[in-house]
């Protein structure tokens, strides 16, 4: 596996920025020694507390015994794969809230959708620059820090923004991070039509390696899980999607 050595970009000079990151604990699981060292250098330079591991087993052991905020996870690992690590984390009540950014040379649409469905918060395709890495880490952390106690009720559908929880007929629905982000964004702006590109930019930010079909896949999965409440998500042919809270 190769990675563009742009990943070793310059470190920021702002002391204020570094003071905002010093309490954030990052874990890196990457088997390639050169890439791992570059990732440690870049993230440490940004002020994060960093621990790195060359395989999934040791990385998972650390995560289970130490409170961490974000995981930078390579997918092509010896032994247990990055996909399996993500699946294990999201099924563990003590770890399921851990943020995960997947780092991989596998940039096909199928690979990206698979990562998102497993609960990854972002997906960066190699090679990437140091500036892209730092921006994407900051964006993921920023989204989570936006606490909101708002609860949206639409008959059988309830969306608790603060708890990141959705229920239909009082039964909690297990959504991936992306599915929840799409649903909450649409539900907080009922009646407004969003293009697929606008949805990508809103929940993932610029330069995210996703296509219109990626969003379509996410909508299909979301509707299936919402069951009878899927009626609220309307397809606007040739444009995109909207949340409709009015009977038609």
PDB file of C-alpha atoms in Angstrom:
ATOM      1  CA  UNK A   1       0.000   0.000   0.000  1.00  0.00           C
ATOM      2  CA  UNK A   2       1.349   3.438  -0.868  1.00  0.00           C
ATOM      3  CA  UNK A   3       0.425   6.862   0.353  1.00  0.00           C
ATOM      4  CA  UNK A   4       1.361  10.275  -0.984  1.00  0.00           C
ATOM      5  CA  UNK A   5       3.851  11.832   1.426  1.00  0.00           C
ATOM      6  CA  UNK A   6       1.876  15.039   1.267  1.00  0.00           C
ATOM      7  CA  UNK A   7       0.390  13.608   4.448  1.00  0.00           C
ATOM      8  CA  UNK A   8       3.336  15.136   6.297  1.00  0.00           C
ATOM      9  CA  UNK A   9       2.236  18.745   5.844  1.00  0.00           C
ATOM     10  CA  UNK A  10       3.324  21.629   8.041  1.00  0.00           C
ATOM     11  CA  UNK A  11       2.024  21.958  11.567  1.00  0.00           C
ATOM     12  CA  UNK A  12      -0.140  24.918  12.631  1.00  0.00           C
ATOM     13  CA  UNK A  13       1.416  27.859  14.421  1.00  0.00           C
ATOM     14  CA  UNK A  14      -1.672  28.921  16.338  1.00  0.00           C
ATOM     15  CA  UNK A  15      -1.313  28.288  20.085  1.00  0.00           C
ATOM     16  CA  UNK A  16      -5.053  28.843  20.519  1.00  0.00           C
ATOM     17  CA  UNK A  17      -5.795  26.042  18.070  1.00  0.00           C
ATOM     18  CA  UNK A  18      -3.483  23.654  19.862  1.00  0.00           C
ATOM     19  CA  UNK A  19      -4.993  24.485  23.240  1.00  0.00           C
ATOM     20  CA  UNK A  20      -8.373  23.434  21.873  1.00  0.00           C
ATOM     21  CA  UNK A  21      -7.058  20.008  20.860  1.00  0.00           C
ATOM     22  CA  UNK A  22      -4.771  19.023  23.741  1.00  0.00           C
ATOM     23  CA  UNK A  23      -7.537  17.208  25.636  1.00  0.00           C
ATOM     24  CA  UNK A  24      -8.657  15.219  22.584  1.00  0.00           C
ATOM     25  CA  UNK A  25      -7.348  11.645  22.531  1.00  0.00           C
ATOM     26  CA  UNK A  26      -6.706  10.079  19.123  1.00  0.00           C
ATOM     27  CA  UNK A  27      -5.891   6.452  18.392  1.00  0.00           C
ATOM     28  CA  UNK A  28      -4.291   5.366  15.127  1.00  0.00           C
ATOM     29  CA  UNK A  29      -4.436   1.786  13.825  1.00  0.00           C
ATOM     30  CA  UNK A  30      -2.232   1.515  10.734  1.00  0.00           C
ATOM     31  CA  UNK A  31       0.077  -1.381   9.834  1.00  0.00           C
ATOM     32  CA  UNK A  32       2.392   0.530   7.486  1.00  0.00           C
ATOM     33  CA  UNK A  33       5.210   1.890   9.683  1.00  0.00           C
ATOM     34  CA  UNK A  34       6.016   4.921   7.506  1.00  0.00           C
ATOM     35  CA  UNK A  35       2.382   5.977   7.182  1.00  0.00           C
ATOM     36  CA  UNK A  36       1.764   5.391  10.891  1.00  0.00           C
ATOM     37  CA  UNK A  37       4.714   7.596  11.854  1.00  0.00           C
ATOM     38  CA  UNK A  38       3.541  10.350   9.507  1.00  0.00           C
ATOM     39  CA  UNK A  39       0.042  10.216  10.977  1.00  0.00           C
ATOM     40  CA  UNK A  40       1.430  10.380  14.509  1.00  0.00           C
ATOM     41  CA  UNK A  41       3.644  13.327  13.554  1.00  0.00           C
ATOM     42  CA  UNK A  42       0.801  15.264  11.919  1.00  0.00           C
ATOM     43  CA  UNK A  43      -1.795  14.704  14.619  1.00  0.00           C
ATOM     44  CA  UNK A  44       0.662  15.288  17.465  1.00  0.00           C
ATOM     45  CA  UNK A  45       1.723  18.538  15.790  1.00  0.00           C
ATOM     46  CA  UNK A  46      -1.918  19.623  15.889  1.00  0.00           C
ATOM     47  CA  UNK A  47      -1.918  19.192  19.658  1.00  0.00           C
ATOM     48  CA  UNK A  48      -3.831  15.930  19.984  1.00  0.00           C
ATOM     49  CA  UNK A  49      -2.874  13.197  22.442  1.00  0.00           C
ATOM     50  CA  UNK A  50      -1.984  10.280  20.173  1.00  0.00           C
ATOM     51  CA  UNK A  51      -1.524   6.541  20.610  1.00  0.00           C
ATOM     52  CA  UNK A  52      -0.726   4.338  17.600  1.00  0.00           C
ATOM     53  CA  UNK A  53      -0.895   0.607  16.898  1.00  0.00           C
ATOM     54  CA  UNK A  54       0.140  -1.620  14.009  1.00  0.00           C
ATOM     55  CA  UNK A  55      -2.723  -4.115  14.286  1.00  0.00           C
ATOM     56  CA  UNK A  56      -6.360  -4.309  15.280  1.00  0.00           C
ATOM     57  CA  UNK A  57      -5.936  -6.597  18.267  1.00  0.00           C
ATOM     58  CA  UNK A  58      -3.624  -4.260  20.196  1.00  0.00           C
ATOM     59  CA  UNK A  59      -5.624  -1.216  19.106  1.00  0.00           C
ATOM     60  CA  UNK A  60      -8.891  -2.688  20.369  1.00  0.00           C
ATOM     61  CA  UNK A  61      -7.290  -3.679  23.669  1.00  0.00           C
ATOM     62  CA  UNK A  62      -6.181  -0.086  24.209  1.00  0.00           C
ATOM     63  CA  UNK A  63      -9.588   1.330  23.261  1.00  0.00           C
ATOM     64  CA  UNK A  64     -11.359  -0.981  25.707  1.00  0.00           C
ATOM     65  CA  UNK A  65      -9.145   0.138  28.558  1.00  0.00           C
ATOM     66  CA  UNK A  66      -8.642   3.816  27.791  1.00  0.00           C
ATOM     67  CA  UNK A  67     -11.131   6.589  27.072  1.00  0.00           C
ATOM     68  CA  UNK A  68     -10.539   7.889  23.539  1.00  0.00           C
ATOM     69  CA  UNK A  69     -12.289  10.429  21.338  1.00  0.00           C
ATOM     70  CA  UNK A  70     -11.439   9.483  17.777  1.00  0.00           C
ATOM     71  CA  UNK A  71      -9.952   6.560  15.854  1.00  0.00           C
ATOM     72  CA  UNK A  72      -8.022   6.845  12.586  1.00  0.00           C
ATOM     73  CA  UNK A  73      -8.507   3.374  11.149  1.00  0.00           C
ATOM     74  CA  UNK A  74      -6.774   1.734   8.212  1.00  0.00           C
ATOM     75  CA  UNK A  75      -8.942  -0.898   6.536  1.00  0.00           C
ATOM     76  CA  UNK A  76      -6.317  -3.235   5.050  1.00  0.00           C
ATOM     77  CA  UNK A  77      -4.796  -4.604   8.251  1.00  0.00           C
ATOM     78  CA  UNK A  78      -3.166  -7.957   9.031  1.00  0.00           C
ATOM     79  CA  UNK A  79      -5.428 -10.251  11.022  1.00  0.00           C
ATOM     80  CA  UNK A  80      -8.665  -8.505  11.897  1.00  0.00           C
ATOM     81  CA  UNK A  81      -9.697  -6.044   9.170  1.00  0.00           C
ATOM     82  CA  UNK A  82     -10.611  -2.407   9.636  1.00  0.00           C
ATOM     83  CA  UNK A  83     -14.208  -3.177   8.684  1.00  0.00           C
ATOM     84  CA  UNK A  84     -14.416  -5.818  11.426  1.00  0.00           C
ATOM     85  CA  UNK A  85     -12.857  -3.441  13.949  1.00  0.00           C
ATOM     86  CA  UNK A  86     -15.490  -0.849  13.097  1.00  0.00           C
ATOM     87  CA  UNK A  87     -18.236  -3.453  13.447  1.00  0.00           C
ATOM     88  CA  UNK A  88     -16.916  -4.558  16.851  1.00  0.00           C
ATOM     89  CA  UNK A  89     -16.676  -0.984  18.128  1.00  0.00           C
ATOM     90  CA  UNK A  90     -20.180   0.006  17.038  1.00  0.00           C
ATOM     91  CA  UNK A  91     -21.680  -3.122  18.652  1.00  0.00           C
ATOM     92  CA  UNK A  92     -19.943  -2.477  21.986  1.00  0.00           C
ATOM     93  CA  UNK A  93     -22.053  -0.242  24.287  1.00  0.00           C
ATOM     94  CA  UNK A  94     -18.891   1.180  25.865  1.00  0.00           C
ATOM     95  CA  UNK A  95     -17.257   2.039  22.535  1.00  0.00           C
ATOM     96  CA  UNK A  96     -20.133   2.748  20.157  1.00  0.00           C
ATOM     97  CA  UNK A  97     -19.833   6.541  20.563  1.00  0.00           C
ATOM     98  CA  UNK A  98     -16.164   6.524  19.536  1.00  0.00           C
ATOM     99  CA  UNK A  99     -15.670   8.598  16.383  1.00  0.00           C
ATOM    100  CA  UNK A 100     -14.095   6.717  13.478  1.00  0.00           C
ATOM    101  CA  UNK A 101     -12.371   8.069  10.377  1.00  0.00           C
ATOM    102  CA  UNK A 102     -11.458   5.321   7.931  1.00  0.00           C
ATOM    103  CA  UNK A 103      -8.179   5.742   6.030  1.00  0.00           C
ATOM    104  CA  UNK A 104      -7.815   3.555   2.961  1.00  0.00           C
ATOM    105  CA  UNK A 105      -6.687   3.183  -0.609  1.00  0.00           C
ATOM    106  CA  UNK A 106     -10.029   1.511  -1.340  1.00  0.00           C
ATOM    107  CA  UNK A 107     -11.998   4.422  -2.763  1.00  0.00           C
ATOM    108  CA  UNK A 108     -14.771   2.761  -4.752  1.00  0.00           C
ATOM    109  CA  UNK A 109     -18.378   3.717  -4.137  1.00  0.00           C
ATOM    110  CA  UNK A 110     -19.121   0.240  -2.747  1.00  0.00           C
ATOM    111  CA  UNK A 111     -16.262   0.531  -0.239  1.00  0.00           C
ATOM    112  CA  UNK A 112     -17.377   3.998   0.908  1.00  0.00           C
ATOM    113  CA  UNK A 113     -20.997   2.935   1.363  1.00  0.00           C
ATOM    114  CA  UNK A 114     -19.890  -0.160   3.293  1.00  0.00           C
ATOM    115  CA  UNK A 115     -17.824   1.985   5.639  1.00  0.00           C
ATOM    116  CA  UNK A 116     -20.659   4.436   6.234  1.00  0.00           C
ATOM    117  CA  UNK A 117     -23.159   1.659   6.859  1.00  0.00           C
ATOM    118  CA  UNK A 118     -20.863   0.213   9.522  1.00  0.00           C
ATOM    119  CA  UNK A 119     -20.963   3.564  11.304  1.00  0.00           C
ATOM    120  CA  UNK A 120     -17.801   5.378  10.171  1.00  0.00           C
ATOM    121  CA  UNK A 121     -17.996   9.125  10.710  1.00  0.00           C
ATOM    122  CA  UNK A 122     -15.756   9.934   7.762  1.00  0.00           C
ATOM    123  CA  UNK A 123     -13.799   8.150   5.035  1.00  0.00           C
ATOM    124  CA  UNK A 124     -10.519   9.518   3.634  1.00  0.00           C
ATOM    125  CA  UNK A 125      -9.066   7.943   0.510  1.00  0.00           C
ATOM    126  CA  UNK A 126      -5.270   7.662   0.221  1.00  0.00           C
ATOM    127  CA  UNK A 127      -3.243   9.555  -0.840  1.00  0.00           C
ATOM    128  CA  UNK A 128      -4.252  12.662   1.091  1.00  0.00           C
ATOM    129  CA  UNK A 129      -2.495  15.787   2.337  1.00  0.00           C
ATOM    130  CA  UNK A 130      -1.821  16.799   5.916  1.00  0.00           C
ATOM    131  CA  UNK A 131      -4.157  19.764   5.547  1.00  0.00           C
ATOM    132  CA  UNK A 132      -7.025  17.533   4.388  1.00  0.00           C
ATOM    133  CA  UNK A 133      -6.452  15.176   7.316  1.00  0.00           C
ATOM    134  CA  UNK A 134      -6.451  17.979   9.902  1.00  0.00           C
ATOM    135  CA  UNK A 135      -9.538  19.597   8.381  1.00  0.00           C
ATOM    136  CA  UNK A 136     -11.493  16.349   8.357  1.00  0.00           C
ATOM    137  CA  UNK A 137     -10.551  15.518  11.955  1.00  0.00           C
ATOM    138  CA  UNK A 138     -11.622  19.001  13.058  1.00  0.00           C
ATOM    139  CA  UNK A 139     -14.885  18.733  11.105  1.00  0.00           C
ATOM    140  CA  UNK A 140     -15.850  15.413  12.720  1.00  0.00           C
ATOM    141  CA  UNK A 141     -15.055  16.690  16.199  1.00  0.00           C
ATOM    142  CA  UNK A 142     -16.910  19.950  15.527  1.00  0.00           C
ATOM    143  CA  UNK A 143     -20.073  18.145  14.470  1.00  0.00           C
ATOM    144  CA  UNK A 144     -20.156  16.147  17.689  1.00  0.00           C
ATOM    145  CA  UNK A 145     -19.518  19.191  19.894  1.00  0.00           C
ATOM    146  CA  UNK A 146     -22.678  20.839  18.565  1.00  0.00           C
ATOM    147  CA  UNK A 147     -24.921  19.708  21.412  1.00  0.00           C
ATOM    148  CA  UNK A 148     -28.615  20.209  20.896  1.00  0.00           C
ATOM    149  CA  UNK A 149     -31.443  19.137  23.195  1.00  0.00           C
ATOM    150  CA  UNK A 150     -34.059  19.563  20.494  1.00  0.00           C
ATOM    151  CA  UNK A 151     -36.595  16.768  20.159  1.00  0.00           C
ATOM    152  CA  UNK A 152     -38.626  16.518  16.958  1.00  0.00           C
ATOM    153  CA  UNK A 153     -41.992  14.745  17.046  1.00  0.00           C
ATOM    154  CA  UNK A 154     -43.950  13.717  13.964  1.00  0.00           C
ATOM    155  CA  UNK A 155     -46.758  11.397  15.069  1.00  0.00           C
ATOM    156  CA  UNK A 156     -45.082   7.975  15.275  1.00  0.00           C
ATOM    157  CA  UNK A 157     -41.610   9.354  14.507  1.00  0.00           C
ATOM    158  CA  UNK A 158     -39.471  10.908  17.266  1.00  0.00           C
ATOM    159  CA  UNK A 159     -35.996  12.327  16.678  1.00  0.00           C
ATOM    160  CA  UNK A 160     -33.893  13.267  19.710  1.00  0.00           C
ATOM    161  CA  UNK A 161     -31.058  15.395  18.328  1.00  0.00           C
ATOM    162  CA  UNK A 162     -29.112  15.603  21.598  1.00  0.00           C
ATOM    163  CA  UNK A 163     -29.198  11.851  22.280  1.00  0.00           C
ATOM    164  CA  UNK A 164     -28.700  11.003  18.598  1.00  0.00           C
ATOM    165  CA  UNK A 165     -31.702   8.691  18.873  1.00  0.00           C
ATOM    166  CA  UNK A 166     -34.670   7.888  16.641  1.00  0.00           C
ATOM    167  CA  UNK A 167     -37.799   5.918  17.512  1.00  0.00           C
ATOM    168  CA  UNK A 168     -40.841   4.825  15.543  1.00  0.00           C
ATOM    169  CA  UNK A 169     -43.954   3.916  17.544  1.00  0.00           C
ATOM    170  CA  UNK A 170     -41.789   4.182  20.685  1.00  0.00           C
ATOM    171  CA  UNK A 171     -39.345   1.541  19.411  1.00  0.00           C
ATOM    172  CA  UNK A 172     -35.756   2.768  19.060  1.00  0.00           C
ATOM    173  CA  UNK A 173     -34.388   2.432  15.530  1.00  0.00           C
ATOM    174  CA  UNK A 174     -30.696   1.635  15.052  1.00  0.00           C
ATOM    175  CA  UNK A 175     -29.385   4.103  12.467  1.00  0.00           C
ATOM    176  CA  UNK A 176     -25.835   4.604  11.240  1.00  0.00           C
ATOM    177  CA  UNK A 177     -24.218   7.987  11.821  1.00  0.00           C
ATOM    178  CA  UNK A 178     -24.835   9.022   8.208  1.00  0.00           C
ATOM    179  CA  UNK A 179     -28.460   7.900   8.238  1.00  0.00           C
ATOM    180  CA  UNK A 180     -29.137   9.896  11.398  1.00  0.00           C
ATOM    181  CA  UNK A 181     -27.405  12.979  10.001  1.00  0.00           C
ATOM    182  CA  UNK A 182     -29.459  12.856   6.806  1.00  0.00           C
ATOM    183  CA  UNK A 183     -32.740  12.314   8.645  1.00  0.00           C
ATOM    184  CA  UNK A 184     -32.148  15.029  11.252  1.00  0.00           C
ATOM    185  CA  UNK A 185     -31.020  17.554   8.642  1.00  0.00           C
ATOM    186  CA  UNK A 186     -34.127  16.989   6.517  1.00  0.00           C
ATOM    187  CA  UNK A 187     -36.471  16.869   9.531  1.00  0.00           C
ATOM    188  CA  UNK A 188     -35.159  20.162  10.908  1.00  0.00           C
ATOM    189  CA  UNK A 189     -35.944  21.810   7.583  1.00  0.00           C
ATOM    190  CA  UNK A 190     -39.313  20.317   6.553  1.00  0.00           C
ATOM    191  CA  UNK A 191     -40.526  21.218   3.109  1.00  0.00           C
ATOM    192  CA  UNK A 192     -37.111  22.306   1.825  1.00  0.00           C
ATOM    193  CA  UNK A 193     -35.749  20.331  -1.093  1.00  0.00           C
ATOM    194  CA  UNK A 194     -32.081  19.320  -0.926  1.00  0.00           C
ATOM    195  CA  UNK A 195     -30.001  18.083  -3.829  1.00  0.00           C
ATOM    196  CA  UNK A 196     -27.776  15.093  -3.200  1.00  0.00           C
ATOM    197  CA  UNK A 197     -24.707  17.326  -3.392  1.00  0.00           C
ATOM    198  CA  UNK A 198     -26.160  19.660  -0.765  1.00  0.00           C
ATOM    199  CA  UNK A 199     -26.775  16.695   1.539  1.00  0.00           C
ATOM    200  CA  UNK A 200     -23.178  15.517   1.122  1.00  0.00           C
ATOM    201  CA  UNK A 201     -21.795  19.008   1.805  1.00  0.00           C
ATOM    202  CA  UNK A 202     -24.047  19.466   4.835  1.00  0.00           C
ATOM    203  CA  UNK A 203     -23.262  16.240   6.672  1.00  0.00           C
ATOM    204  CA  UNK A 204     -19.733  15.540   5.443  1.00  0.00           C
ATOM    205  CA  UNK A 205     -18.243  18.789   4.170  1.00  0.00           C
ATOM    206  CA  UNK A 206     -16.376  19.680   1.004  1.00  0.00           C
ATOM    207  CA  UNK A 207     -14.085  17.213  -0.758  1.00  0.00           C
ATOM    208  CA  UNK A 208     -15.878  14.178   0.659  1.00  0.00           C
ATOM    209  CA  UNK A 209     -15.364  11.171  -1.651  1.00  0.00           C
ATOM    210  CA  UNK A 210     -19.058  10.390  -2.161  1.00  0.00           C
ATOM    211  CA  UNK A 211     -21.367  10.467  -5.162  1.00  0.00           C
ATOM    212  CA  UNK A 212     -25.068  11.050  -5.688  1.00  0.00           C
ATOM    213  CA  UNK A 213     -25.606   7.292  -5.650  1.00  0.00           C
ATOM    214  CA  UNK A 214     -23.940   7.076  -2.247  1.00  0.00           C
ATOM    215  CA  UNK A 215     -26.707   9.292  -0.856  1.00  0.00           C
ATOM    216  CA  UNK A 216     -29.331   7.239  -2.672  1.00  0.00           C
ATOM    217  CA  UNK A 217     -27.994   4.086  -0.984  1.00  0.00           C
ATOM    218  CA  UNK A 218     -28.169   5.814   2.390  1.00  0.00           C
ATOM    219  CA  UNK A 219     -31.769   6.923   1.766  1.00  0.00           C
ATOM    220  CA  UNK A 220     -32.795   3.384   0.770  1.00  0.00           C
ATOM    221  CA  UNK A 221     -31.330   1.992   3.995  1.00  0.00           C
ATOM    222  CA  UNK A 222     -32.906   4.769   6.063  1.00  0.00           C
ATOM    223  CA  UNK A 223     -36.376   4.221   4.608  1.00  0.00           C
ATOM    224  CA  UNK A 224     -36.156   0.489   5.228  1.00  0.00           C
ATOM    225  CA  UNK A 225     -35.346   1.032   8.904  1.00  0.00           C
ATOM    226  CA  UNK A 226     -38.042   3.693   9.389  1.00  0.00           C
ATOM    227  CA  UNK A 227     -40.753   1.302   8.237  1.00  0.00           C
ATOM    228  CA  UNK A 228     -44.093   3.155   8.277  1.00  0.00           C
ATOM    229  CA  UNK A 229     -42.351   6.465   9.039  1.00  0.00           C
ATOM    230  CA  UNK A 230     -40.541   6.308   5.704  1.00  0.00           C
ATOM    231  CA  UNK A 231     -43.461   8.310   4.304  1.00  0.00           C
ATOM    232  CA  UNK A 232     -41.824  11.484   5.617  1.00  0.00           C
ATOM    233  CA  UNK A 233     -38.871  11.246   3.247  1.00  0.00           C
ATOM    234  CA  UNK A 234     -39.985  12.302  -0.207  1.00  0.00           C
ATOM    235  CA  UNK A 235     -38.058  11.923  -3.437  1.00  0.00           C
ATOM    236  CA  UNK A 236     -38.214  14.955  -5.688  1.00  0.00           C
ATOM    237  CA  UNK A 237     -37.558  13.478  -9.084  1.00  0.00           C
ATOM    238  CA  UNK A 238     -34.569  14.964 -10.861  1.00  0.00           C
ATOM    239  CA  UNK A 239     -33.588  17.097  -7.849  1.00  0.00           C
ATOM    240  CA  UNK A 240     -33.166  15.293  -4.536  1.00  0.00           C
ATOM    241  CA  UNK A 241     -35.074  14.797  -1.287  1.00  0.00           C
ATOM    242  CA  UNK A 242     -37.192  16.604   1.271  1.00  0.00           C
ATOM    243  CA  UNK A 243     -38.879  15.906   4.591  1.00  0.00           C
ATOM    244  CA  UNK A 244     -42.647  16.211   4.313  1.00  0.00           C
ATOM    245  CA  UNK A 245     -44.488  16.558   7.629  1.00  0.00           C
ATOM    246  CA  UNK A 246     -47.838  17.286   6.015  1.00  0.00           C
ATOM    247  CA  UNK A 247     -50.349  14.765   4.721  1.00  0.00           C
ATOM    248  CA  UNK A 248     -50.623  14.671   0.966  1.00  0.00           C
TER     249      UNK A 248
END
